[in-house]
PDB file of C-alpha atoms in Angstrom:
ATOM      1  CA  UNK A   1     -15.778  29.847  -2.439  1.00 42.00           C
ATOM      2  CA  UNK A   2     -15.929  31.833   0.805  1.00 39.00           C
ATOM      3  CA  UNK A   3     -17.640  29.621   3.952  1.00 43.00           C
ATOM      4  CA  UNK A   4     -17.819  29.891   7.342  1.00 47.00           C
ATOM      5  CA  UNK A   5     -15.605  26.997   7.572  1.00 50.00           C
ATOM      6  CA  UNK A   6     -13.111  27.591   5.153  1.00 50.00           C
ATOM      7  CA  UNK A   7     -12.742  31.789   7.446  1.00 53.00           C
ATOM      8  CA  UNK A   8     -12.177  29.265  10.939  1.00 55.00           C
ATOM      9  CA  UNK A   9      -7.900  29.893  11.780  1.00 64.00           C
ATOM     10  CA  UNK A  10      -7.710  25.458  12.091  1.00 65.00           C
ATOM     11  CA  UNK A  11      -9.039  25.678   7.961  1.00 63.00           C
ATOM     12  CA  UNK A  12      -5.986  28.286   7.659  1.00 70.00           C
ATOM     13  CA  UNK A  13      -3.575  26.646   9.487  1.00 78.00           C
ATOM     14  CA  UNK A  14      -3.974  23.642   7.395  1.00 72.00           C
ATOM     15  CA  UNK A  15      -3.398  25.390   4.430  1.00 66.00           C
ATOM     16  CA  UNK A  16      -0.036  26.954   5.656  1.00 70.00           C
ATOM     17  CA  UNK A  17       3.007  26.903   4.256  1.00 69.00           C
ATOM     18  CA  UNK A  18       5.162  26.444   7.503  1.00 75.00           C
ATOM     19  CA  UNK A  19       5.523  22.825   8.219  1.00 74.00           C
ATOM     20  CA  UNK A  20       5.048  23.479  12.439  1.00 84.00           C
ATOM     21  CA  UNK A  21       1.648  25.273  12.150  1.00 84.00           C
ATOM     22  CA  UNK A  22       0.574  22.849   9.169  1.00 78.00           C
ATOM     23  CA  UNK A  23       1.256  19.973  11.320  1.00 80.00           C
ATOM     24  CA  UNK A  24      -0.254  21.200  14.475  1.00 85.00           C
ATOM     25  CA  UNK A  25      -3.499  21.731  12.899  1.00 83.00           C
ATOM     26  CA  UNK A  26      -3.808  18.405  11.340  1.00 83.00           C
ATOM     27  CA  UNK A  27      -2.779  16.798  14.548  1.00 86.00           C
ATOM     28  CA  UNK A  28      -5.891  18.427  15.726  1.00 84.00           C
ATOM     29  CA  UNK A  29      -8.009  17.004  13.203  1.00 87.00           C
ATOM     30  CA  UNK A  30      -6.595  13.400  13.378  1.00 88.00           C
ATOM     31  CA  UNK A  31      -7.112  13.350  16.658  1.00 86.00           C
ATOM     32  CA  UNK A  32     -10.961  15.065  16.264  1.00 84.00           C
ATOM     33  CA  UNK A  33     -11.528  11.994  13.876  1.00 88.00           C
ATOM     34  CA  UNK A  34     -10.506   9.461  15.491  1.00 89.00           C
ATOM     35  CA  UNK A  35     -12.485   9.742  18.401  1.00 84.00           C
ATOM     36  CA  UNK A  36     -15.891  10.132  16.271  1.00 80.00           C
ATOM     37  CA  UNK A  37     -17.856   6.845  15.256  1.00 81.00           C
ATOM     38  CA  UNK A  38     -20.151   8.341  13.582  1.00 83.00           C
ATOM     39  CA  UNK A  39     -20.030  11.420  11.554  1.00 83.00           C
ATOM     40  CA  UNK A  40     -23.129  12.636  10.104  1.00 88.00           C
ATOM     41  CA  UNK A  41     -23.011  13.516   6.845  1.00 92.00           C
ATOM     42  CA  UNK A  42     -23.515  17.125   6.131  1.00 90.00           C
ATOM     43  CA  UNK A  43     -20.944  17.653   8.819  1.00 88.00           C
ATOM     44  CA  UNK A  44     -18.579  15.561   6.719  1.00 91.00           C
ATOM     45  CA  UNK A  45     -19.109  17.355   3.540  1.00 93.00           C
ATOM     46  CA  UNK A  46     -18.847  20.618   5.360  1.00 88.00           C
ATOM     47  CA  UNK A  47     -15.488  19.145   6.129  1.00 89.00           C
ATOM     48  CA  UNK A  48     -14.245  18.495   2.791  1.00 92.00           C
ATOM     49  CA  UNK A  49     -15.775  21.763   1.849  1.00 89.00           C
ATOM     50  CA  UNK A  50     -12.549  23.364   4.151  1.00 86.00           C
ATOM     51  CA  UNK A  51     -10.231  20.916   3.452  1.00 91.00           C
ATOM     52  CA  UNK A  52     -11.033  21.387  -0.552  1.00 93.00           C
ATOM     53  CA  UNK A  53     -10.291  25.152   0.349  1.00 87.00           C
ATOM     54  CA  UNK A  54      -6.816  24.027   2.153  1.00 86.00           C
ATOM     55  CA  UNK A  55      -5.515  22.310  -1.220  1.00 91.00           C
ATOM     56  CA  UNK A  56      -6.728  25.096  -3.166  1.00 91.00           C
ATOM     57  CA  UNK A  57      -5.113  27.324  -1.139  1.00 85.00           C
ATOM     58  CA  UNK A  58      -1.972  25.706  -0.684  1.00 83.00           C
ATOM     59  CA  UNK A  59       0.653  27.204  -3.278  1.00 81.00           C
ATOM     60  CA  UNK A  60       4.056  25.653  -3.366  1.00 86.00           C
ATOM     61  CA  UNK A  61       4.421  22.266  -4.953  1.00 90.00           C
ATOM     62  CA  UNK A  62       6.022  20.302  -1.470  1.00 90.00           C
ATOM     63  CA  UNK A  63       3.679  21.701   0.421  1.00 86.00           C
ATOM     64  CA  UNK A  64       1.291  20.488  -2.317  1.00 91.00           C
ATOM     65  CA  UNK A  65       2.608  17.236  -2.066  1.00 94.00           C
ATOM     66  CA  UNK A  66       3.080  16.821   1.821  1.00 90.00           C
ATOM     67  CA  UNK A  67      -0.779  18.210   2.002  1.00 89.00           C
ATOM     68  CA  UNK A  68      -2.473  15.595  -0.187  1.00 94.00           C
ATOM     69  CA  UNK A  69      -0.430  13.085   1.691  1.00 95.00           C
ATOM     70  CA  UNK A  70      -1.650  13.966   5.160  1.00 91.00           C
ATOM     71  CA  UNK A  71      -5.195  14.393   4.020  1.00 94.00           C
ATOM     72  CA  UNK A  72      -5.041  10.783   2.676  1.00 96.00           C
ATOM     73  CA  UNK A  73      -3.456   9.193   5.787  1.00 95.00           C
ATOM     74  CA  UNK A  74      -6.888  10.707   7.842  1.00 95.00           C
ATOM     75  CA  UNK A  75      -8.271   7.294   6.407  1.00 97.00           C
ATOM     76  CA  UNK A  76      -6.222   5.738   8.626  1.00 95.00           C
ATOM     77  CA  UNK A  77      -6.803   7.239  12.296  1.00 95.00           C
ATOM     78  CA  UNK A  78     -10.704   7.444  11.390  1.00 95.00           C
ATOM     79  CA  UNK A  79     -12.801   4.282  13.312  1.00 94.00           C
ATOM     80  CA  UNK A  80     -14.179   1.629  10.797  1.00 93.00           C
ATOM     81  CA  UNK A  81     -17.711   3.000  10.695  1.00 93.00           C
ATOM     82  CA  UNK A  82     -17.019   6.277   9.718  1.00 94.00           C
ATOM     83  CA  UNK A  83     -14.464   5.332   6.937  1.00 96.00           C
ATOM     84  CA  UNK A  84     -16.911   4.783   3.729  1.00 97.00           C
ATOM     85  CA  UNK A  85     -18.833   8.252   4.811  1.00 96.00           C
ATOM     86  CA  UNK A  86     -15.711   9.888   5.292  1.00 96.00           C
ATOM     87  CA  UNK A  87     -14.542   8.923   1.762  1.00 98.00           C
ATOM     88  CA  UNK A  88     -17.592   9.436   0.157  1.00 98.00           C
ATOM     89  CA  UNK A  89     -17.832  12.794   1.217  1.00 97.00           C
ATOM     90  CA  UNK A  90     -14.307  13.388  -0.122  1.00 98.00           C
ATOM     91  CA  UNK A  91     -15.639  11.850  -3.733  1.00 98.00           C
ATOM     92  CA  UNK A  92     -19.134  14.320  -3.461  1.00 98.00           C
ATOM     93  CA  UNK A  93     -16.966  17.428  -2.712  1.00 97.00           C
ATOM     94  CA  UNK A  94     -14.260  16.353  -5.588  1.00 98.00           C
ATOM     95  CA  UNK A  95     -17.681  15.770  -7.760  1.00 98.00           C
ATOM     96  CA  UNK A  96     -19.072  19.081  -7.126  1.00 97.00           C
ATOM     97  CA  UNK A  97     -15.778  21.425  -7.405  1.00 97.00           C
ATOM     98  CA  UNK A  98     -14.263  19.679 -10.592  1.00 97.00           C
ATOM     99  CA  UNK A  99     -15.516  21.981 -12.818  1.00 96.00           C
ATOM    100  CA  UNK A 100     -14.378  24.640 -11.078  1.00 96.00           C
ATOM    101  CA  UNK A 101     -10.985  23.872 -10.790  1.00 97.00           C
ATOM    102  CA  UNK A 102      -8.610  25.685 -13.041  1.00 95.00           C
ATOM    103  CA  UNK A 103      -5.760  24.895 -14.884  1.00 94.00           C
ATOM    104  CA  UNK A 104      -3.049  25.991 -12.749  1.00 93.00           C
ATOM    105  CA  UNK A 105      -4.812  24.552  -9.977  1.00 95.00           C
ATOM    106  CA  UNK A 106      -5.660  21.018 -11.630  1.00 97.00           C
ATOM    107  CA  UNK A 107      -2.298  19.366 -10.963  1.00 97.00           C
ATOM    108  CA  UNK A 108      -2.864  19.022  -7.085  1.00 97.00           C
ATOM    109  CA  UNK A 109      -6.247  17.744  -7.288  1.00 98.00           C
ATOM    110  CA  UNK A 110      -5.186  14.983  -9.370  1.00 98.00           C
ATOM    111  CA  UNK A 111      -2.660  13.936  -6.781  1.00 98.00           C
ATOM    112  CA  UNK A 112      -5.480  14.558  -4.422  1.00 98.00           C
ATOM    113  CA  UNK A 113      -7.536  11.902  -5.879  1.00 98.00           C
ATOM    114  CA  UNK A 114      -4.602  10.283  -6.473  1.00 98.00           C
ATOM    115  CA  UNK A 115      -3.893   9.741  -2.462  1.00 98.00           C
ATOM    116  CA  UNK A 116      -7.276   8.864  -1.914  1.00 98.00           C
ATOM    117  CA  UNK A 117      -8.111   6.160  -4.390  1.00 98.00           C
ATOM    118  CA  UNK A 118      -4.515   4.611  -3.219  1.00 98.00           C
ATOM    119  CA  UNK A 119      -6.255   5.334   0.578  1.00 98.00           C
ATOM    120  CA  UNK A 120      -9.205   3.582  -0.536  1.00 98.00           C
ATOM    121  CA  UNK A 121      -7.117   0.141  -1.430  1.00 98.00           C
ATOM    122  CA  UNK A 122      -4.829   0.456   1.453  1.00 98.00           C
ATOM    123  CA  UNK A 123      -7.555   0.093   3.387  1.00 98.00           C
ATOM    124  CA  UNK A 124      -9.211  -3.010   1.903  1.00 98.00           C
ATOM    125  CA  UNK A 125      -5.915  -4.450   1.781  1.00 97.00           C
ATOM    126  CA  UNK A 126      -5.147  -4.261   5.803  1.00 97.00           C
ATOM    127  CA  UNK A 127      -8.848  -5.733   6.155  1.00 97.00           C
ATOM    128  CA  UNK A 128      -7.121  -8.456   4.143  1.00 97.00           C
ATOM    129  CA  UNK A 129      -9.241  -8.127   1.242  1.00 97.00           C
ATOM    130  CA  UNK A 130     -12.623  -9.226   3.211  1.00 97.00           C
ATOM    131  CA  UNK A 131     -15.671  -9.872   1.197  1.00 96.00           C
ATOM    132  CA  UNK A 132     -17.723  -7.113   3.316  1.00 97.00           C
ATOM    133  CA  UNK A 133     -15.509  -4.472   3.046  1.00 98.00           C
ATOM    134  CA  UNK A 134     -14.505  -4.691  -0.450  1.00 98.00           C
ATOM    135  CA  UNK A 135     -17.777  -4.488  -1.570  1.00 98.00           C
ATOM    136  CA  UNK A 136     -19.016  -1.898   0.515  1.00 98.00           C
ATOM    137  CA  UNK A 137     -15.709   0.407  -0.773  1.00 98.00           C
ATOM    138  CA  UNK A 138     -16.567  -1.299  -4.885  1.00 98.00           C
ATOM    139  CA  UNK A 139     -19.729  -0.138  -4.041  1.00 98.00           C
ATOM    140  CA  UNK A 140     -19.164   3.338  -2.920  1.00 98.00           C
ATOM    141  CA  UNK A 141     -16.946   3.994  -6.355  1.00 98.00           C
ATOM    142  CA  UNK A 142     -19.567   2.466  -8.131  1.00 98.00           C
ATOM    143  CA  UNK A 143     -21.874   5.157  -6.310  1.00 98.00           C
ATOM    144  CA  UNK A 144     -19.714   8.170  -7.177  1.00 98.00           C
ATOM    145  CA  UNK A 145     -16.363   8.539  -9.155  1.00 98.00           C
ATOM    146  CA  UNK A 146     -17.391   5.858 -11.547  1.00 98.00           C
ATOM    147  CA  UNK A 147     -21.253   5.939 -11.531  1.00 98.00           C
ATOM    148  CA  UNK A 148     -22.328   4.697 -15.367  1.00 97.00           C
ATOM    149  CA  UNK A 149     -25.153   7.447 -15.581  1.00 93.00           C
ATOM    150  CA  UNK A 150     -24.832  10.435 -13.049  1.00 95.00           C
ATOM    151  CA  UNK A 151     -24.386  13.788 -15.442  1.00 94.00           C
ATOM    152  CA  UNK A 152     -22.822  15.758 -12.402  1.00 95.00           C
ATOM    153  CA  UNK A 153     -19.962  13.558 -12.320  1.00 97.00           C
ATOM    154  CA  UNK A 154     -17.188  15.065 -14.428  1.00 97.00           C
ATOM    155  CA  UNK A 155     -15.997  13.154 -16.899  1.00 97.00           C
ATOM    156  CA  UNK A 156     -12.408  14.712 -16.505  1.00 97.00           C
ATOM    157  CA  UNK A 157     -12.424  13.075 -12.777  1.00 98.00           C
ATOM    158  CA  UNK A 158     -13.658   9.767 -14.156  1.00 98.00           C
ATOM    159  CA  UNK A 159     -11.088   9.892 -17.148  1.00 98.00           C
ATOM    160  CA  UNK A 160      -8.288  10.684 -14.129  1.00 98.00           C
ATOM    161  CA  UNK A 161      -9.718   7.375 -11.968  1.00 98.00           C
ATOM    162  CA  UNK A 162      -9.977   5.271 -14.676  1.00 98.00           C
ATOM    163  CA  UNK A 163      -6.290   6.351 -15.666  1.00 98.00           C
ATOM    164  CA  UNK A 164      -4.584   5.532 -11.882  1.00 98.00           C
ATOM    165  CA  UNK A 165      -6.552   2.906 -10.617  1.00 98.00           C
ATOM    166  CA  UNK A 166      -4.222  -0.048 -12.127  1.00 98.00           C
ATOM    167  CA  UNK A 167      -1.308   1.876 -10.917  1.00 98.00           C
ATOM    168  CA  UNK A 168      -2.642   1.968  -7.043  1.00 98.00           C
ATOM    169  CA  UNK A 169      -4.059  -1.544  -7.282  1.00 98.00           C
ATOM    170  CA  UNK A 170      -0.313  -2.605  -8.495  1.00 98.00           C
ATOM    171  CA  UNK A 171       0.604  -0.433  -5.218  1.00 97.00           C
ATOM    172  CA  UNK A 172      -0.907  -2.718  -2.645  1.00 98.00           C
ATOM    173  CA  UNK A 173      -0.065  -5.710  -4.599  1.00 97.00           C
ATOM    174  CA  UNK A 174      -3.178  -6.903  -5.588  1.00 97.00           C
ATOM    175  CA  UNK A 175      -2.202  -7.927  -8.555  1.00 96.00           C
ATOM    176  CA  UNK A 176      -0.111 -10.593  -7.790  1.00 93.00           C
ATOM    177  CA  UNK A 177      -0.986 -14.577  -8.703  1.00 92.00           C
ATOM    178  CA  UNK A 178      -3.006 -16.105  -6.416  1.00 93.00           C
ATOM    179  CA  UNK A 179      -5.241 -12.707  -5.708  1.00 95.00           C
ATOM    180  CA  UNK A 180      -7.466 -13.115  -9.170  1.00 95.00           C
ATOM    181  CA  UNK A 181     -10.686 -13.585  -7.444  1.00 96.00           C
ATOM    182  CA  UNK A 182     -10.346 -10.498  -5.658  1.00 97.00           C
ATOM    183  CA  UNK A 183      -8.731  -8.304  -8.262  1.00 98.00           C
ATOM    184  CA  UNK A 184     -12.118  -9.391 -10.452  1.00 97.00           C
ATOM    185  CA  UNK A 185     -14.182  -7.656  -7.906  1.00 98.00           C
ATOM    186  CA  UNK A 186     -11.858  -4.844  -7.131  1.00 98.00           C
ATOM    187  CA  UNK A 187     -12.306  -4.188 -11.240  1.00 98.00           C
ATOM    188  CA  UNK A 188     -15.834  -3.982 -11.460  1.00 98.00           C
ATOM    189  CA  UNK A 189     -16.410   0.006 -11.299  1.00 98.00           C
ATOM    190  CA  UNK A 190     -13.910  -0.060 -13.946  1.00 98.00           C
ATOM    191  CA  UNK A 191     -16.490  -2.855 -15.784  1.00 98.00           C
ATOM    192  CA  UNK A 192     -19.307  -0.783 -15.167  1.00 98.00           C
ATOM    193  CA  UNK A 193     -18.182   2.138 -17.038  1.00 98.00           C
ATOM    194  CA  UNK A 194     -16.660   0.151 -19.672  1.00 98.00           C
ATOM    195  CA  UNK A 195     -20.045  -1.552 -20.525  1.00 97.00           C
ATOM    196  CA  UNK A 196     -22.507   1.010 -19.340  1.00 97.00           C
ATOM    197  CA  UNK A 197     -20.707   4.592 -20.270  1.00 97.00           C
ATOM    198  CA  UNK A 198     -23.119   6.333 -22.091  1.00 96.00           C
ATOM    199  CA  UNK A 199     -20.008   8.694 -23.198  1.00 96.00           C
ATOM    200  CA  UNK A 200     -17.642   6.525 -25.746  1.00 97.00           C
ATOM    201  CA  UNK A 201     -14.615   8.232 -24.993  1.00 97.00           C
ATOM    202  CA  UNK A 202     -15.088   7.237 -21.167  1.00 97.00           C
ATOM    203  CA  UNK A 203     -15.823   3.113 -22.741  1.00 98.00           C
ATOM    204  CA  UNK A 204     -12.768   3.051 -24.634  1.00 98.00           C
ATOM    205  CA  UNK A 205     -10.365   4.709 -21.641  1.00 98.00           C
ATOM    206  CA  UNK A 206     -11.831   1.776 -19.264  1.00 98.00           C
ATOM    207  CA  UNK A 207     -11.328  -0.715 -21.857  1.00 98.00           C
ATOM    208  CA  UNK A 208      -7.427  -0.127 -22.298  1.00 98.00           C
ATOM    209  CA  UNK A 209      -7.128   0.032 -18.686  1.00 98.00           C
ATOM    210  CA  UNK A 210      -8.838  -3.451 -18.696  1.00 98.00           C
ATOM    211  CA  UNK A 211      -6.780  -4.744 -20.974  1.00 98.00           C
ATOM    212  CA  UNK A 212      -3.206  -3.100 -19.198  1.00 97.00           C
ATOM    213  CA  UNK A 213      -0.644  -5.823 -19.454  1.00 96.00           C
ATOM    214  CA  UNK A 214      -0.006  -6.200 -15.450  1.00 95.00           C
ATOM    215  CA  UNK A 215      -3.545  -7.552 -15.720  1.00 95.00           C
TER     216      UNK A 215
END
């Protein structure tokens, strides 16, 4: 897994175990982010490529925890432009390492994903739901984590999104009356995979989770 980027002392630093140095380095990197527009995107993915490395390097369950967290909030310091390539660089990377990830290893990732589908909502819900931006960000799942068709997409990280995404919908309260319209668009990745899987066991898993009672 060995990359230029992921040798580079900030990659390390992120991936320490001491709070101090941990938080230093992703200072740095909020405040890298925030000041870039536009982020092309093979510098993005080369990005995630060291931040994958940090997670998979990180070893002790709060440290775990406090890492996914931080690497989540990014979403929020990064300028509206470079939000959807951001995140869809995070999706790619989670795309092309799944497979690789082991068992002991798994747990994190799936918080990972976790954070950032929940990052995903939090921000349509501060753009207060707007049409644009909700279905540039439906769009982008549709692209990736739930694409109908595309063989490199696991189905374990499907099976995990399809699982979680009521729960972080519930978490920015979109499922409250008086929010149906939206929720209906919100919905439609899980839709897609419900109607268009050609894998069964990945139609049924949408299907309960379109039929979950806090629907």
């Amino acid at each position: 897994m060995a990359t230029d980027i992921q040798q580079t002392p900030f990659v390390k630093q992120l991936a320490a175990n001491d709070r101090p140095t941990r938080d230093a380095a992703l200072s740095s990197l909020r405040t890298y982010l925030s000041g870039r527009r536009e982020l092309p995107a093979l510098e993005l993915l080369k990005l995630w490529k060291g931040l994958f490395y940090c997670m998979w390097m990180s070893d002790r369950p709060r440290t775990q925890q406090a890492l996914a967290d931080s690497l989540a909030d990014l979403v929020s310091v990064l300028p509206s432009p470079s939000v959807v390539p951001f995140l869809r660089a995070f999706w790619q990377t989670m795309q092309r390492e799944w497979t690789n990830i082991d068992v002991l290893r798994m747990e994190k990732f799936l918080l990972l994903v976790r954070r950032y589908l929940g990052a995903t909502f939090k921000v349509l819900k501060e753009g207060g739901w707007e049409e644009g931006l909700v279905k540039s960000h439906v769009e982008l799942l549709l692209e990736v984590p739930c694409n109908v068709t595309e063989v490199r997409v696991p189905n374990g990280m499907r099976f995990h999104v399809i699982d979680i995404y009521v729960d972080e919908l519930e978490r920015v309260e979109l499922l409250e009356e008086g929010k149906e319209e939206i929720l209906e668009r919100v919905l439609e990745p899980l839709r897609a995979l419900q109607k268009g899987s050609p894998t069964k066991p990945v139609r049924v898993k949408a299907k309960e989770a379109l039929e979950d009672e806090r629907l």
